[in-house]
PDB file of C-alpha atoms in Angstrom:
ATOM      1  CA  UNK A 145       6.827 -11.614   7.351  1.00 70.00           C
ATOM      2  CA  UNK A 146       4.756  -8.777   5.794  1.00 86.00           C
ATOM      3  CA  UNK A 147       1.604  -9.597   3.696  1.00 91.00           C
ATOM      4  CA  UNK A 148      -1.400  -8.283   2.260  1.00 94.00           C
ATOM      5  CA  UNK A 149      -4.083  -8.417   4.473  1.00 94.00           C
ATOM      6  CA  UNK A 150      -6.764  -6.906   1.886  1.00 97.00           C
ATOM      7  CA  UNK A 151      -7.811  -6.374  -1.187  1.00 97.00           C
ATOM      8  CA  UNK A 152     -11.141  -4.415  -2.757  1.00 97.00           C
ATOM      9  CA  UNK A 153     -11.990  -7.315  -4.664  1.00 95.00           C
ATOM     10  CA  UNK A 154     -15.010  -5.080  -5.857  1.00 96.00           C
ATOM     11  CA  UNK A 155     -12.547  -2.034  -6.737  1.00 96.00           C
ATOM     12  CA  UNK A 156      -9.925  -3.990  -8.213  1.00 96.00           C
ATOM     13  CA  UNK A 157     -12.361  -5.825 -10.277  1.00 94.00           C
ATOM     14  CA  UNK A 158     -13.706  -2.666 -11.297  1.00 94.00           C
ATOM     15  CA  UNK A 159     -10.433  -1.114 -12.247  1.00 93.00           C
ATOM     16  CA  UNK A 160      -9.339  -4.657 -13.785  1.00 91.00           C
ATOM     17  CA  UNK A 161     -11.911  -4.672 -16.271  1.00 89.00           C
ATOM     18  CA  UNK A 162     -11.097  -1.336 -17.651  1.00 88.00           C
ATOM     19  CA  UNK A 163      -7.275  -2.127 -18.354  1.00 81.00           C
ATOM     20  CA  UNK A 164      -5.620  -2.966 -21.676  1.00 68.00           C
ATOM     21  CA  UNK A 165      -4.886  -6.478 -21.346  1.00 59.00           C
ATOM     22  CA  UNK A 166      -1.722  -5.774 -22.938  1.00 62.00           C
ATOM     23  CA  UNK A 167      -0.991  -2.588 -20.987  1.00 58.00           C
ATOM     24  CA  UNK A 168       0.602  -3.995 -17.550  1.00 53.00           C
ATOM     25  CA  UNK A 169       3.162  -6.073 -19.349  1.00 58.00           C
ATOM     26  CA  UNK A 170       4.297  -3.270 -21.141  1.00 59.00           C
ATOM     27  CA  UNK A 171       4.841  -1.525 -17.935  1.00 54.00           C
ATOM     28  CA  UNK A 172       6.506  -4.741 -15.954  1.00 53.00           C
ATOM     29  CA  UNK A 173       9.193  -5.288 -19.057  1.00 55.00           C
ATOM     30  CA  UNK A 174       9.608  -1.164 -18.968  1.00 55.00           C
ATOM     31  CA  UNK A 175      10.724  -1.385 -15.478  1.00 54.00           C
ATOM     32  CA  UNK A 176      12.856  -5.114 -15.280  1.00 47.00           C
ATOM     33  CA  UNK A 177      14.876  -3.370 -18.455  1.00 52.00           C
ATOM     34  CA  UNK A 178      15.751  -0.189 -16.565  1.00 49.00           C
ATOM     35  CA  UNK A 179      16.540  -1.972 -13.634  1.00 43.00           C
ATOM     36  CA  UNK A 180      14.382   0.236 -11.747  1.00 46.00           C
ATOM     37  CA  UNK A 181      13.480  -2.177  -8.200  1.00 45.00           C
ATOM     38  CA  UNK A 182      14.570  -0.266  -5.777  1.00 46.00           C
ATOM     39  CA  UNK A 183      12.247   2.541  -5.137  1.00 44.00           C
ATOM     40  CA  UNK A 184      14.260   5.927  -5.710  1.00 48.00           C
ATOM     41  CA  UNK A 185      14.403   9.051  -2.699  1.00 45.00           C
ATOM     42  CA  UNK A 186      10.462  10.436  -3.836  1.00 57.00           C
ATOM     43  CA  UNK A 187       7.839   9.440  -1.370  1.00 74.00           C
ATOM     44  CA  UNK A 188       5.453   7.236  -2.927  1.00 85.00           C
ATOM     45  CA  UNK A 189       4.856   3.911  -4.366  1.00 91.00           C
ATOM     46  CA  UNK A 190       7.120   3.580  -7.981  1.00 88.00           C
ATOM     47  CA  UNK A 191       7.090   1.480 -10.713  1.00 84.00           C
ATOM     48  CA  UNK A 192       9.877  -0.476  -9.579  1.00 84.00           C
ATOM     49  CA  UNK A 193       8.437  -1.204  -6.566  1.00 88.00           C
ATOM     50  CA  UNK A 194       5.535  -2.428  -7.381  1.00 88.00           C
ATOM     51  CA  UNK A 195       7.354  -5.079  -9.735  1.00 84.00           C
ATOM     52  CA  UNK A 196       9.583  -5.614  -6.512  1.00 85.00           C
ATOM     53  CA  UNK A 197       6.763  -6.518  -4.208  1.00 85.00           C
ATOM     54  CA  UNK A 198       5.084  -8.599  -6.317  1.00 84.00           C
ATOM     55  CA  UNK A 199       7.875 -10.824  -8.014  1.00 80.00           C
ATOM     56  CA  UNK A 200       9.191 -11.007  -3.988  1.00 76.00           C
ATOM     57  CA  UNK A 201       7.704 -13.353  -1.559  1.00 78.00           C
ATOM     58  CA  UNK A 202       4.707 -11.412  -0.726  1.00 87.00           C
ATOM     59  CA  UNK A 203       1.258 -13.259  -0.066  1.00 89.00           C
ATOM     60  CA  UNK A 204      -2.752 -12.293   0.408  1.00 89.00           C
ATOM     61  CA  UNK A 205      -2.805 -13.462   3.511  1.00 83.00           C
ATOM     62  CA  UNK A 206      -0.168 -15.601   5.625  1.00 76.00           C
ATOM     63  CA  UNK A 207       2.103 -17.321   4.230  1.00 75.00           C
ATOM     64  CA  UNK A 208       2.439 -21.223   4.491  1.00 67.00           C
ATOM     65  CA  UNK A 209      -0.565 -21.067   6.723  1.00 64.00           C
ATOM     66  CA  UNK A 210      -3.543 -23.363   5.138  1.00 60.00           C
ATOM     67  CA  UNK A 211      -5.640 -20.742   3.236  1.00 65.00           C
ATOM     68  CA  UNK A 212      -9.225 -20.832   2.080  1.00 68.00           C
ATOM     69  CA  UNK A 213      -9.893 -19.240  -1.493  1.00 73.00           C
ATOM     70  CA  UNK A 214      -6.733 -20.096  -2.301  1.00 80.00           C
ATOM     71  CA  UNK A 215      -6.944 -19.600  -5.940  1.00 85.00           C
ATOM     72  CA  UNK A 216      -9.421 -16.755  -5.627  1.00 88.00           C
ATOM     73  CA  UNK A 217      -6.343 -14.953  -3.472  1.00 89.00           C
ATOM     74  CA  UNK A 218      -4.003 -15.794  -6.418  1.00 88.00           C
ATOM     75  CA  UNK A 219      -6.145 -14.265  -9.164  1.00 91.00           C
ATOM     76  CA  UNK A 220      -7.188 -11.193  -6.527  1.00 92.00           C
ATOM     77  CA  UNK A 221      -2.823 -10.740  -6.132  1.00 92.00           C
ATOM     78  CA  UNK A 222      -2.322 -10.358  -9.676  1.00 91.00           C
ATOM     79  CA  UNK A 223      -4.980  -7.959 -10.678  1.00 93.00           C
ATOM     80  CA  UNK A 224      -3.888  -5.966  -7.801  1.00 95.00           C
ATOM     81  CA  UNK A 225      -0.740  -5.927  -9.228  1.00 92.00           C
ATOM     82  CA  UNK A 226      -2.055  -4.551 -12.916  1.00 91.00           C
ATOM     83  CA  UNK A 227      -3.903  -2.337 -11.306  1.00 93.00           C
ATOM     84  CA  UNK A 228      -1.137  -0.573  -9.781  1.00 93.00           C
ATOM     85  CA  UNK A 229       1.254  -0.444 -12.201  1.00 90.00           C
ATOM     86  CA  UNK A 230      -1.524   0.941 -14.410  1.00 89.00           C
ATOM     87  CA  UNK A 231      -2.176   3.581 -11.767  1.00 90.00           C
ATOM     88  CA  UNK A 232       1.276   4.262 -10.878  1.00 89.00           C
ATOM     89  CA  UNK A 233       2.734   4.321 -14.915  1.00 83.00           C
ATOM     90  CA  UNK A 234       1.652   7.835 -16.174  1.00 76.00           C
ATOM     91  CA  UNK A 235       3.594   9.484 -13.466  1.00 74.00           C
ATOM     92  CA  UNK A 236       6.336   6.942 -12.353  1.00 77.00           C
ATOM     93  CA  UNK A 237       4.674   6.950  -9.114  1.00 89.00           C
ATOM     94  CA  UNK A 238       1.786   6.815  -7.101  1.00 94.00           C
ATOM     95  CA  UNK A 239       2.342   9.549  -4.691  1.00 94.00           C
ATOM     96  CA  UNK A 240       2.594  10.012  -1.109  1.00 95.00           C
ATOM     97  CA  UNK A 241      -0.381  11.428   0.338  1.00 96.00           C
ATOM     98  CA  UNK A 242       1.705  13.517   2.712  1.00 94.00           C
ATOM     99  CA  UNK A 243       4.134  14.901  -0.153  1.00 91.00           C
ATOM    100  CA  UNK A 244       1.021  15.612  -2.516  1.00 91.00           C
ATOM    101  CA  UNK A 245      -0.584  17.724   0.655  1.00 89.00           C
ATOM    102  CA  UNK A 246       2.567  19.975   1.104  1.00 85.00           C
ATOM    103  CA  UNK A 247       2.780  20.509  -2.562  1.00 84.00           C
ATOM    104  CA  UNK A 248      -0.665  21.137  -3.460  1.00 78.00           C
ATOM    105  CA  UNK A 249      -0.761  18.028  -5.930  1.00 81.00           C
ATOM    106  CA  UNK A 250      -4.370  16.737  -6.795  1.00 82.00           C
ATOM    107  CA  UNK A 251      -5.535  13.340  -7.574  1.00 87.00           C
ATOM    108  CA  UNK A 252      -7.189  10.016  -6.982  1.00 92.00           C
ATOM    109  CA  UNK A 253      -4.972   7.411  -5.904  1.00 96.00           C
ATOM    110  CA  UNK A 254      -2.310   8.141  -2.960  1.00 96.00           C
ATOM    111  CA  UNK A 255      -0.052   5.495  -1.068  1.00 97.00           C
ATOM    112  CA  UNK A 256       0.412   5.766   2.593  1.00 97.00           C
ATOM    113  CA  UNK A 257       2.572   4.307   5.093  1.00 96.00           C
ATOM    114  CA  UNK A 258       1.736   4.245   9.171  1.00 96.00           C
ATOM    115  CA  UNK A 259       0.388   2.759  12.126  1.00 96.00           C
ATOM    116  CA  UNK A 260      -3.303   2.351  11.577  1.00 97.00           C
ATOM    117  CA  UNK A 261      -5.702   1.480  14.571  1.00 97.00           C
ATOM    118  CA  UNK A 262     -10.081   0.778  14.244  1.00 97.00           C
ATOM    119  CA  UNK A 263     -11.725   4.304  14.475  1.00 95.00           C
ATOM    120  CA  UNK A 264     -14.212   1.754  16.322  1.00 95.00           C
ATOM    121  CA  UNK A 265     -14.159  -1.526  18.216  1.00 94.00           C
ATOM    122  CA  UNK A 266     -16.623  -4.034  16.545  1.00 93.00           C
ATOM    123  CA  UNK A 267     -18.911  -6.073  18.155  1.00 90.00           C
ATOM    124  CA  UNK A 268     -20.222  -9.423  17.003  1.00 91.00           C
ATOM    125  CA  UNK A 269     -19.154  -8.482  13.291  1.00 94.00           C
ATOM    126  CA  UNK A 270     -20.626 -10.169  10.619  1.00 95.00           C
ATOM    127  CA  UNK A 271     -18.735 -10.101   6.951  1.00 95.00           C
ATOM    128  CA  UNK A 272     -21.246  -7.724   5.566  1.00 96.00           C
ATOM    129  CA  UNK A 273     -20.031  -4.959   8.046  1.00 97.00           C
ATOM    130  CA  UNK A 274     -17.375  -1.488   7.148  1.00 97.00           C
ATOM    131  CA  UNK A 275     -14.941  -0.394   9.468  1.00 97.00           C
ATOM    132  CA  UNK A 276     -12.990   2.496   9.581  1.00 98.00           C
ATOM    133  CA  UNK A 277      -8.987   2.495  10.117  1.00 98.00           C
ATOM    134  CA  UNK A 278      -7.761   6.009  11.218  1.00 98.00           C
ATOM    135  CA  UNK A 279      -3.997   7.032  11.172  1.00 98.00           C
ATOM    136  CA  UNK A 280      -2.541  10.323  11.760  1.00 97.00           C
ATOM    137  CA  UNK A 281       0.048  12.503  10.369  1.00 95.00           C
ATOM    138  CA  UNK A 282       0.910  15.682  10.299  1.00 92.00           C
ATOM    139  CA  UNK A 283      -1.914  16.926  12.361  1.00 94.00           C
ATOM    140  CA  UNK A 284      -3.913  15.360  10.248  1.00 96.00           C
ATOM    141  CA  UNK A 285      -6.197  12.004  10.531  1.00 97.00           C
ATOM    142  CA  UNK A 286      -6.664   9.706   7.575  1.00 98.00           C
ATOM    143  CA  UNK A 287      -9.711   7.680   7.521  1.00 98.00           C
ATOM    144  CA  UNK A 288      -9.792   4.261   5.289  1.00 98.00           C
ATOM    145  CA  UNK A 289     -13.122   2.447   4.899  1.00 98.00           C
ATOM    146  CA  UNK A 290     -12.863  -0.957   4.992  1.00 98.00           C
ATOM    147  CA  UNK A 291     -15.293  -4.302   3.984  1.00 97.00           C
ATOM    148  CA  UNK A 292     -14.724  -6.877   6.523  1.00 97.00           C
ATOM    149  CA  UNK A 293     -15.259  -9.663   3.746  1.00 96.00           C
ATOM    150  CA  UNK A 294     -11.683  -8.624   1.944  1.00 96.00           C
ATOM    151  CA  UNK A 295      -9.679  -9.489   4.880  1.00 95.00           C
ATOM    152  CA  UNK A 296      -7.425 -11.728   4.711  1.00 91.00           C
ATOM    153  CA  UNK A 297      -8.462 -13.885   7.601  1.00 87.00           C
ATOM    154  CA  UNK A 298     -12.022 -13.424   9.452  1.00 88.00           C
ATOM    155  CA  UNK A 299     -14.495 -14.114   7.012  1.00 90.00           C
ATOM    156  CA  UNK A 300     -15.927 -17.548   7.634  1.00 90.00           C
ATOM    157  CA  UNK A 301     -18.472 -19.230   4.514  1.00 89.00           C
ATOM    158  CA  UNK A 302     -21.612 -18.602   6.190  1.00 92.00           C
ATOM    159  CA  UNK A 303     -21.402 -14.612   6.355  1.00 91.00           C
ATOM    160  CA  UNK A 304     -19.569 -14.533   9.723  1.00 93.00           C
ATOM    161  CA  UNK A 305     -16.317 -12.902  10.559  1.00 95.00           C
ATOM    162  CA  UNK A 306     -14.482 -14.570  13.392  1.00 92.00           C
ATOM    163  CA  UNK A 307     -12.291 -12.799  15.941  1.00 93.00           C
ATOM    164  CA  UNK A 308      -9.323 -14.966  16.985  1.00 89.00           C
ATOM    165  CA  UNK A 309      -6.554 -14.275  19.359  1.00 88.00           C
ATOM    166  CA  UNK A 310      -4.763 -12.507  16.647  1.00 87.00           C
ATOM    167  CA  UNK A 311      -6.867 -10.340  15.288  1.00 91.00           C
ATOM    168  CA  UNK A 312      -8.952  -9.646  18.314  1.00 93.00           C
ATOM    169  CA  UNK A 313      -7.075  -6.799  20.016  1.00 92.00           C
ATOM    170  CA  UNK A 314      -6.472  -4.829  16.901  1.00 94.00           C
ATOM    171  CA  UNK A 315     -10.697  -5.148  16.249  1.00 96.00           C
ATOM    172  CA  UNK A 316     -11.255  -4.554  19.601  1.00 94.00           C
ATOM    173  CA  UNK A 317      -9.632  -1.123  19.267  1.00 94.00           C
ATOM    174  CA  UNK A 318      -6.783  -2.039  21.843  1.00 93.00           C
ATOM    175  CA  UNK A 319      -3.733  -2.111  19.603  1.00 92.00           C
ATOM    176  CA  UNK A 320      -2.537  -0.242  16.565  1.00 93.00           C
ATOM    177  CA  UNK A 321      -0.571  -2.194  13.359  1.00 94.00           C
ATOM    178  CA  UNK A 322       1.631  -0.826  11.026  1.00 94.00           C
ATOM    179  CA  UNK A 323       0.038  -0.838   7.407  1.00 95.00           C
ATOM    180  CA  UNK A 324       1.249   0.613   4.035  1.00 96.00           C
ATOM    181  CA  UNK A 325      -2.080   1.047   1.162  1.00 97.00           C
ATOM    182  CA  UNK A 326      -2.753   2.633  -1.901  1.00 97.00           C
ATOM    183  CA  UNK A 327      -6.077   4.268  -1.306  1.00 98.00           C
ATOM    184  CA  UNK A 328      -8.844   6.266  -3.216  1.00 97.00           C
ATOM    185  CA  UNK A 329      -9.883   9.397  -2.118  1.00 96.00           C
ATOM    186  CA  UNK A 330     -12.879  10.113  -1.168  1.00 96.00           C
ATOM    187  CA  UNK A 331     -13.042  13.415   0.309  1.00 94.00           C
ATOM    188  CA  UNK A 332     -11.180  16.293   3.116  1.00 93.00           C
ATOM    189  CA  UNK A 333     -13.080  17.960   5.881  1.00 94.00           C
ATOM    190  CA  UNK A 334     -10.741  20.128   7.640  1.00 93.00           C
ATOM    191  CA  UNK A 335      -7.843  18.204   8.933  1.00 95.00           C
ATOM    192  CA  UNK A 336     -10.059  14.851   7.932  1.00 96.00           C
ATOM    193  CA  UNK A 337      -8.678  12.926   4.762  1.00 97.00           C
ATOM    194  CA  UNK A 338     -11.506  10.099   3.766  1.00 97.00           C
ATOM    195  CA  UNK A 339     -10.744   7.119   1.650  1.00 98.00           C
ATOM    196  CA  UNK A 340     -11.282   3.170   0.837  1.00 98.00           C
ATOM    197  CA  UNK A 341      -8.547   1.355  -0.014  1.00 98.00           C
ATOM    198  CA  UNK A 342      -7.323  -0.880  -2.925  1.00 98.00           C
ATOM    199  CA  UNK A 343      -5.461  -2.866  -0.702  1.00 98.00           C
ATOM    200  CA  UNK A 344      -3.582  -3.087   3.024  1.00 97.00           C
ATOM    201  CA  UNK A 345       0.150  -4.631   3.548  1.00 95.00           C
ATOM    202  CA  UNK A 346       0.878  -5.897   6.767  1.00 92.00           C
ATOM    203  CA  UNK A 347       3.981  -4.915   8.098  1.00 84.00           C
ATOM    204  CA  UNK A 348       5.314  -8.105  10.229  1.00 71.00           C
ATOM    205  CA  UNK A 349       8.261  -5.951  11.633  1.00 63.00           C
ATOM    206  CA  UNK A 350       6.024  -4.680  14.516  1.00 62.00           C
ATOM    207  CA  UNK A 351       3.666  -7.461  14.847  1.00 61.00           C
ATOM    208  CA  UNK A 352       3.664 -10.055  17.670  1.00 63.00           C
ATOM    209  CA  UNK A 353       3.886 -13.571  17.521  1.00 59.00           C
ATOM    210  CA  UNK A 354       0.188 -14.858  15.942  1.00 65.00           C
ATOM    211  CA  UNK A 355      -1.019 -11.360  14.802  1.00 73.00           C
ATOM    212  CA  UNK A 356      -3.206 -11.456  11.664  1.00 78.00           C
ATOM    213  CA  UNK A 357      -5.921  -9.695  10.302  1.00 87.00           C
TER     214      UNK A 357
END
């Protein structure tokens, strides 16, 4: 089952606050009345699919598994969800980051689909720490800069973040997951492409039995 794994909750909340409150409603009753759910043959995160994932079964974090925050995760989940239709409306898309390189398009926000693994194995982690996720395409690497504390599972009340037999490999460097994000961009160096992301979806095709991050 795929999920979201993380969310900026400092981003989003960023981004959140500088929405029309009436703005992302506009866009969700746009999109139900052109019957526009399936995402179309352009790379990229639509409209539509953003109202897909989000009215589907999706979760921040596992589902039916007991979750702390609970109602935090609920609130985080739907200003994700404003965010990106609010992101994604003024050009029916957010785009691909590998279409926008071939065609020379500029921007902020890009979506990205791939097999992600740590650029660095962690060591007694606390919540406070970034890692960096590192993915390549194209000849090219993509770098995402991540807070511990906005993953799903890990960060434990008193600062720590725990390593468990499912996330353990993947932090250790050993394994690589599948992962699709809509990410800021931060900067290219060369064949480098930097960036933080808004949030991470777990892909659960590819995952073993107990991965979780």
């Amino acid at each position: 089952m795929d999920y979201i794994c993380y969310i900026s909750r400092t981003k989003v909340d960023s981004l959140h606050g500088q929405l029309d409150p009436e703005r992302s409603s506009e866009f969700t009753e746009q999109v139900i009345s052109e019957q526009s759910g399936v995402r179309d043959l352009r790379m990229g995160l639509s409209l539509g699919h953003i109202v897909s994932l989000f009215n589907g079964s999706m979760t921040y974090g596992r589902k039916n598994v007991i979750q702390r925050e609970r109602r935090v995760k609920l609130a985080y989940f739907e200003k994700l969800r404003d965010v990106l239709l609010t992101i994604a409306a003024d050009h029916g898309d957010v785009p691909d980051i590998r279409e926008a390189i071939s065609s020379g398009q500029s921007g902020t926000y890009y979506f990205y689909d791939g097999l992600f693994r740590i650029e660095m194995p962690v060591v007694n982690p606390t919540s406070a720490d970034i890692v960096t996720i590192r993915s390549s395409f194209g000849g090219r690497d993509l770098l995402l800069d991540c807070s511990l504390r906005f993953f799903s599972e890990g960060p434990e009340p008193d600062g720590t973040f725990l390593l468990h037999s499912g996330n353990y490999r993947f932090f250790g460097g050993q394994v690589q997951m599948r992962m699709s994000t809509v990410f800021a961009l931060l900067g290219v160096d060369g064949t480098d492409i930097a960036g933080t992301p808004l949030y991470l979806q777990l892909s659960g095709a590819d995952l073993s039995p107990g991965a979780a991050l």
